[in-house]
Amino acid sequence: MEYYSRQINQLIDEFSALPGIGSKTAQRLAFYILGQPKEKALALADAIKEAREHVRYCKTCFALTDAEQCPICASSERDHSTIMVVENTRDMAAYEKTGRYNGVYHVLHGAISPMLGIGPADIKLKELIKRLEGDVHEVIISTNASLEGETTAMYISKLIKPAGIRVTRIASGVPVGGDLEYIDEVTLLRALEGRVEL
Amino acid sequence: MEYYSRQINQLIDEFSALPGIGSKTAQRLAFYILGQPKEKALALADAIKEAREHVRYCKTCFALTDAEQCPICASSERDHSTIMVVENTRDMAAYEKTGRYNGVYHVLHGAISPMLGIGPADIKLKELIKRLEGDVHEVIISTNASLEGETTAMYISKLIKPAGIRVTRIASGVPVGGDLEYIDEVTLLRALEGRVEL
């Protein structure tokens, strides 16, 4: 694309490098930014700088936050003896949105994936084990229902169970509102296995 | 979304403000940026700053460029007596990619749209008329085949034709490789009207 000036090409390239942004979308975004009033265009640049410079891991649960400890870990109203293990900060936010979970979290920042060469040492697992030295009654494993998430869940459960701590896994099955017809067989079998008494 | 720190929310908000980026995608992009090495994350911020600060309109054709005049207007190898009128810089780049057009361009930066309250004075039309004082043989109107693009084409043609300059409009019809079955009726009728002798 030598049709644009160097700076425009640079901006298009940077947008293209983002996940899920193809070259057409990158062009659209670049020209949108160029068409914005200066302070609006620079607001995105500043937000990136600001976030990348100030956001860090919570020292306890490793969620992305702006203080030494995240608001959840710092709260005295949460049940610190129940730890929900999630793959990333977004999954934590998803549970927070339900407004019904009162325990704390532990963010692994990934999942074990032999295929991608991600082992137990590459995620925040050691840090989870260290937290279990405190007063912990239950570890709820909320990794994804993917191959990697399941592998990670099995690994954690084998690691923790001998210590006598209750380890649970969130249920997998048919999503609420889901139409059986469109749900894959693995999920259907999972839903059958996990059936509950009415 | 009070589940994230202020800076993360700010970054998500800025991404959400981009066209075609929903809140889920904005979250995904924000966390991708936060997970990148610092210099890679800041590269996008810098590209935005750089582009927004240095890119300006070509003084002749109003394409977005980084010099007083864009490389096309500055080139002595282009035919400066043929002007192709396009709605934006991306449309110009699309024609440049064909590598077969040797004239110059005029970028309107929009199209006349009574519905959106965009009139002839809101696009670079006056500037086009001014260029016609020079040695111009043909004006090729390549605005979009949309209602706004057609309106703009009609308006320009009525304005220019009395001056004795040749005004043409790019053909509309079935796109190459297009399957008739999936093409709308208006396009089919246009293709029929525009049929050529074999």
mmCIF file of C-alpha atoms in Angstrom, chain A residues 13-181:
data_model
loop_
_atom_site.group_PDB
_atom_site.id
_atom_site.type_symbol
_atom_site.label_atom_id
_atom_site.label_comp_id
_atom_site.label_asym_id
_atom_site.label_seq_id
_atom_site.Cartn_x
_atom_site.Cartn_y
_atom_site.Cartn_z
ATOM 1 C CA ASP A 13 -0.196 -1.528 10.078
ATOM 2 C CA GLU A 14 -0.561 -0.986 13.804
ATOM 3 C CA PHE A 15 -4.316 -1.496 13.650
ATOM 4 C CA SER A 16 -3.843 -4.612 11.478
ATOM 5 C CA ALA A 17 -1.601 -6.074 14.184
ATOM 6 C CA LEU A 18 -4.537 -6.180 16.598
ATOM 7 C CA PRO A 19 -6.310 -9.539 16.891
ATOM 8 C CA GLY A 20 -9.369 -9.913 14.672
ATOM 9 C CA ILE A 21 -8.653 -6.692 12.746
ATOM 10 C CA GLY A 22 -8.128 -7.326 9.039
ATOM 11 C CA SER A 23 -6.580 -4.905 6.575
ATOM 12 C CA LYS A 24 -9.914 -3.417 5.439
ATOM 13 C CA THR A 25 -11.032 -2.752 9.009
ATOM 14 C CA ALA A 26 -7.590 -1.356 9.823
ATOM 15 C CA GLN A 27 -7.920 1.116 6.934
ATOM 16 C CA ARG A 28 -11.404 2.079 8.048
ATOM 17 C CA LEU A 29 -10.208 2.689 11.623
ATOM 18 C CA ALA A 30 -7.136 4.637 10.512
ATOM 19 C CA PHE A 31 -9.171 7.007 8.349
ATOM 20 C CA TYR A 32 -11.778 7.349 11.071
ATOM 21 C CA ILE A 33 -9.035 8.470 13.478
ATOM 22 C CA LEU A 34 -7.649 10.893 10.886
ATOM 23 C CA GLY A 35 -11.094 12.388 10.409
ATOM 24 C CA GLN A 36 -11.662 12.980 14.123
ATOM 25 C CA PRO A 37 -10.969 16.276 15.882
ATOM 26 C CA LYS A 38 -7.408 16.207 17.215
ATOM 27 C CA GLU A 39 -8.246 15.814 20.900
ATOM 28 C CA LYS A 40 -10.633 12.931 20.200
ATOM 29 C CA ALA A 41 -8.042 11.144 18.062
ATOM 30 C CA LEU A 42 -5.389 11.586 20.712
ATOM 31 C CA ALA A 43 -7.716 10.327 23.465
ATOM 32 C CA LEU A 44 -7.232 6.750 22.245
ATOM 33 C CA ALA A 45 -3.457 7.198 22.094
ATOM 34 C CA ASP A 46 -3.462 8.591 25.620
ATOM 35 C CA ALA A 47 -5.717 5.830 26.930
ATOM 36 C CA ILE A 48 -3.297 3.208 25.572
ATOM 37 C CA LYS A 49 -0.283 4.954 27.146
ATOM 38 C CA GLU A 50 -2.074 5.526 30.428
ATOM 39 C CA ALA A 51 -3.366 1.964 30.718
ATOM 40 C CA ARG A 52 -0.139 0.303 29.632
ATOM 41 C CA GLU A 53 1.831 2.379 32.116
ATOM 42 C CA HIS A 54 -0.388 2.142 35.186
ATOM 43 C CA VAL A 55 -2.108 -1.208 35.006
ATOM 44 C CA ARG A 56 -0.416 -4.089 36.813
ATOM 45 C CA TYR A 57 -1.239 -7.383 38.464
ATOM 46 C CA CYS A 58 -2.969 -7.483 41.861
ATOM 47 C CA LYS A 59 -0.320 -8.888 44.222
ATOM 48 C CA THR A 60 -2.819 -11.405 45.597
ATOM 49 C CA CYS A 61 -5.032 -12.634 42.754
ATOM 50 C CA PHE A 62 -3.112 -11.364 39.700
ATOM 51 C CA ALA A 63 -6.113 -9.630 38.171
ATOM 52 C CA LEU A 64 -5.176 -6.556 36.114
ATOM 53 C CA THR A 65 -5.709 -3.510 38.295
ATOM 54 C CA ASP A 66 -4.229 -0.088 39.072
ATOM 55 C CA ALA A 67 -3.352 -0.544 42.738
ATOM 56 C CA GLU A 68 -1.146 -2.944 44.670
ATOM 57 C CA GLN A 69 -4.231 -4.993 45.457
ATOM 58 C CA CYS A 70 -7.440 -5.146 43.412
ATOM 59 C CA PRO A 71 -10.683 -3.853 44.990
ATOM 60 C CA ILE A 72 -11.984 -7.407 45.420
ATOM 61 C CA CYS A 73 -8.928 -8.701 47.277
ATOM 62 C CA ALA A 74 -8.864 -5.532 49.354
ATOM 63 C CA SER A 75 -12.530 -5.794 50.349
ATOM 64 C CA SER A 76 -13.419 -7.063 53.829
ATOM 65 C CA GLU A 77 -16.914 -7.928 52.605
ATOM 66 C CA ARG A 78 -15.737 -10.729 50.339
ATOM 67 C CA ASP A 79 -15.267 -14.308 51.473
ATOM 68 C CA HIS A 80 -11.511 -14.786 51.223
ATOM 69 C CA SER A 81 -11.727 -18.510 51.963
ATOM 70 C CA THR A 82 -13.383 -19.241 48.603
ATOM 71 C CA ILE A 83 -11.146 -18.782 45.582
ATOM 72 C CA MET A 84 -12.455 -18.959 42.036
ATOM 73 C CA VAL A 85 -9.729 -19.797 39.524
ATOM 74 C CA VAL A 86 -10.176 -18.144 36.111
ATOM 75 C CA GLU A 87 -8.044 -17.950 32.979
ATOM 76 C CA ASN A 88 -8.065 -14.172 32.623
ATOM 77 C CA THR A 89 -9.340 -10.879 34.025
ATOM 78 C CA ARG A 90 -12.249 -10.808 31.583
ATOM 79 C CA ASP A 91 -13.585 -14.103 32.923
ATOM 80 C CA MET A 92 -13.433 -12.610 36.394
ATOM 81 C CA ALA A 93 -15.398 -9.596 35.186
ATOM 82 C CA ALA A 94 -17.989 -11.939 33.650
ATOM 83 C CA TYR A 95 -18.618 -13.538 37.056
ATOM 84 C CA GLU A 96 -18.621 -10.154 38.779
ATOM 85 C CA LYS A 97 -21.378 -9.032 36.434
ATOM 86 C CA THR A 98 -23.644 -11.771 37.800
ATOM 87 C CA GLY A 99 -23.357 -9.959 41.155
ATOM 88 C CA ARG A 100 -23.908 -13.265 42.971
ATOM 89 C CA TYR A 101 -20.419 -14.522 43.718
ATOM 90 C CA ASN A 102 -19.002 -13.280 46.988
ATOM 91 C CA GLY A 103 -15.663 -15.084 47.107
ATOM 92 C CA VAL A 104 -12.350 -13.925 45.671
ATOM 93 C CA TYR A 105 -10.515 -14.867 42.470
ATOM 94 C CA HIS A 106 -7.239 -16.144 41.180
ATOM 95 C CA VAL A 107 -6.296 -15.212 37.628
ATOM 96 C CA LEU A 108 -4.035 -17.764 35.921
ATOM 97 C CA HIS A 109 -3.331 -15.652 32.820
ATOM 98 C CA GLY A 110 -3.626 -18.606 30.513
ATOM 99 C CA ALA A 111 -4.300 -22.316 30.562
ATOM 100 C CA ILE A 112 -2.079 -25.354 30.215
ATOM 101 C CA SER A 113 -1.716 -26.195 26.522
ATOM 102 C CA PRO A 114 0.797 -28.857 25.476
ATOM 103 C CA MET A 115 0.017 -27.945 21.871
ATOM 104 C CA LEU A 116 1.022 -24.302 22.337
ATOM 105 C CA GLY A 117 3.856 -25.289 24.658
ATOM 106 C CA ILE A 118 2.232 -23.631 27.690
ATOM 107 C CA GLY A 119 3.047 -25.620 30.807
ATOM 108 C CA PRO A 120 2.036 -25.266 34.475
ATOM 109 C CA ALA A 121 5.036 -23.017 35.093
ATOM 110 C CA ASP A 122 3.842 -20.525 32.457
ATOM 111 C CA ILE A 123 0.634 -19.610 34.281
ATOM 112 C CA LYS A 124 0.091 -18.221 37.784
ATOM 113 C CA LEU A 125 -0.232 -21.666 39.375
ATOM 114 C CA LYS A 126 2.635 -21.596 41.872
ATOM 115 C CA GLU A 127 1.068 -18.348 43.125
ATOM 116 C CA LEU A 128 -2.274 -20.130 43.601
ATOM 117 C CA ILE A 129 -0.664 -22.949 45.579
ATOM 118 C CA LYS A 130 1.020 -20.355 47.789
ATOM 119 C CA ARG A 131 -2.349 -18.762 48.574
ATOM 120 C CA LEU A 132 -3.677 -22.119 49.775
ATOM 121 C CA GLU A 133 -1.342 -21.930 52.773
ATOM 122 C CA GLY A 134 -3.841 -19.444 54.194
ATOM 123 C CA ASP A 135 -7.393 -20.184 55.334
ATOM 124 C CA VAL A 136 -9.016 -21.554 52.171
ATOM 125 C CA HIS A 137 -12.103 -23.781 52.207
ATOM 126 C CA GLU A 138 -12.938 -24.146 48.566
ATOM 127 C CA VAL A 139 -11.300 -23.666 45.197
ATOM 128 C CA ILE A 140 -13.808 -23.297 42.352
ATOM 129 C CA ILE A 141 -12.173 -23.978 39.004
ATOM 130 C CA SER A 142 -13.781 -21.771 36.350
ATOM 131 C CA THR A 143 -11.372 -22.275 33.474
ATOM 132 C CA ASN A 144 -12.971 -22.481 30.028
ATOM 133 C CA ALA A 145 -14.795 -25.630 28.918
ATOM 134 C CA SER A 146 -12.136 -26.016 26.193
ATOM 135 C CA LEU A 147 -9.485 -28.724 25.934
ATOM 136 C CA GLU A 148 -6.934 -26.384 27.561
ATOM 137 C CA GLY A 149 -9.360 -25.282 30.254
ATOM 138 C CA GLU A 150 -10.262 -28.881 31.107
ATOM 139 C CA THR A 151 -6.619 -29.959 31.186
ATOM 140 C CA THR A 152 -5.836 -27.080 33.516
ATOM 141 C CA ALA A 153 -8.795 -27.951 35.742
ATOM 142 C CA MET A 154 -7.689 -31.596 36.037
ATOM 143 C CA TYR A 155 -4.130 -30.565 36.768
ATOM 144 C CA ILE A 156 -5.116 -28.110 39.505
ATOM 145 C CA SER A 157 -7.545 -30.547 41.076
ATOM 146 C CA LYS A 158 -4.907 -33.306 41.295
ATOM 147 C CA LEU A 159 -2.483 -30.817 42.799
ATOM 148 C CA ILE A 160 -4.813 -29.415 45.443
ATOM 149 C CA LYS A 161 -7.058 -32.300 46.483
ATOM 150 C CA PRO A 162 -4.392 -34.127 48.542
ATOM 151 C CA ALA A 163 -4.192 -31.024 50.733
ATOM 152 C CA GLY A 164 -7.770 -31.690 51.854
ATOM 153 C CA ILE A 165 -9.191 -28.528 50.290
ATOM 154 C CA ARG A 166 -12.561 -28.808 48.553
ATOM 155 C CA VAL A 167 -12.086 -28.444 44.783
ATOM 156 C CA THR A 168 -15.089 -27.888 42.525
ATOM 157 C CA ARG A 169 -15.569 -27.296 38.819
ATOM 158 C CA ILE A 170 -18.330 -25.138 37.312
ATOM 159 C CA ALA A 171 -21.016 -27.208 35.564
ATOM 160 C CA SER A 172 -20.945 -27.601 31.843
ATOM 161 C CA GLY A 173 -24.121 -28.276 29.882
ATOM 162 C CA VAL A 174 -26.739 -26.632 27.707
ATOM 163 C CA PRO A 175 -26.602 -22.806 28.035
ATOM 164 C CA VAL A 176 -29.785 -21.179 29.321
ATOM 165 C CA GLY A 177 -31.971 -20.314 26.338
ATOM 166 C CA GLY A 178 -29.908 -22.659 24.173
ATOM 167 C CA ASP A 179 -31.698 -24.650 21.507
ATOM 168 C CA LEU A 180 -30.784 -28.360 21.783
ATOM 169 C CA GLU A 181 -30.794 -28.692 18.030
#
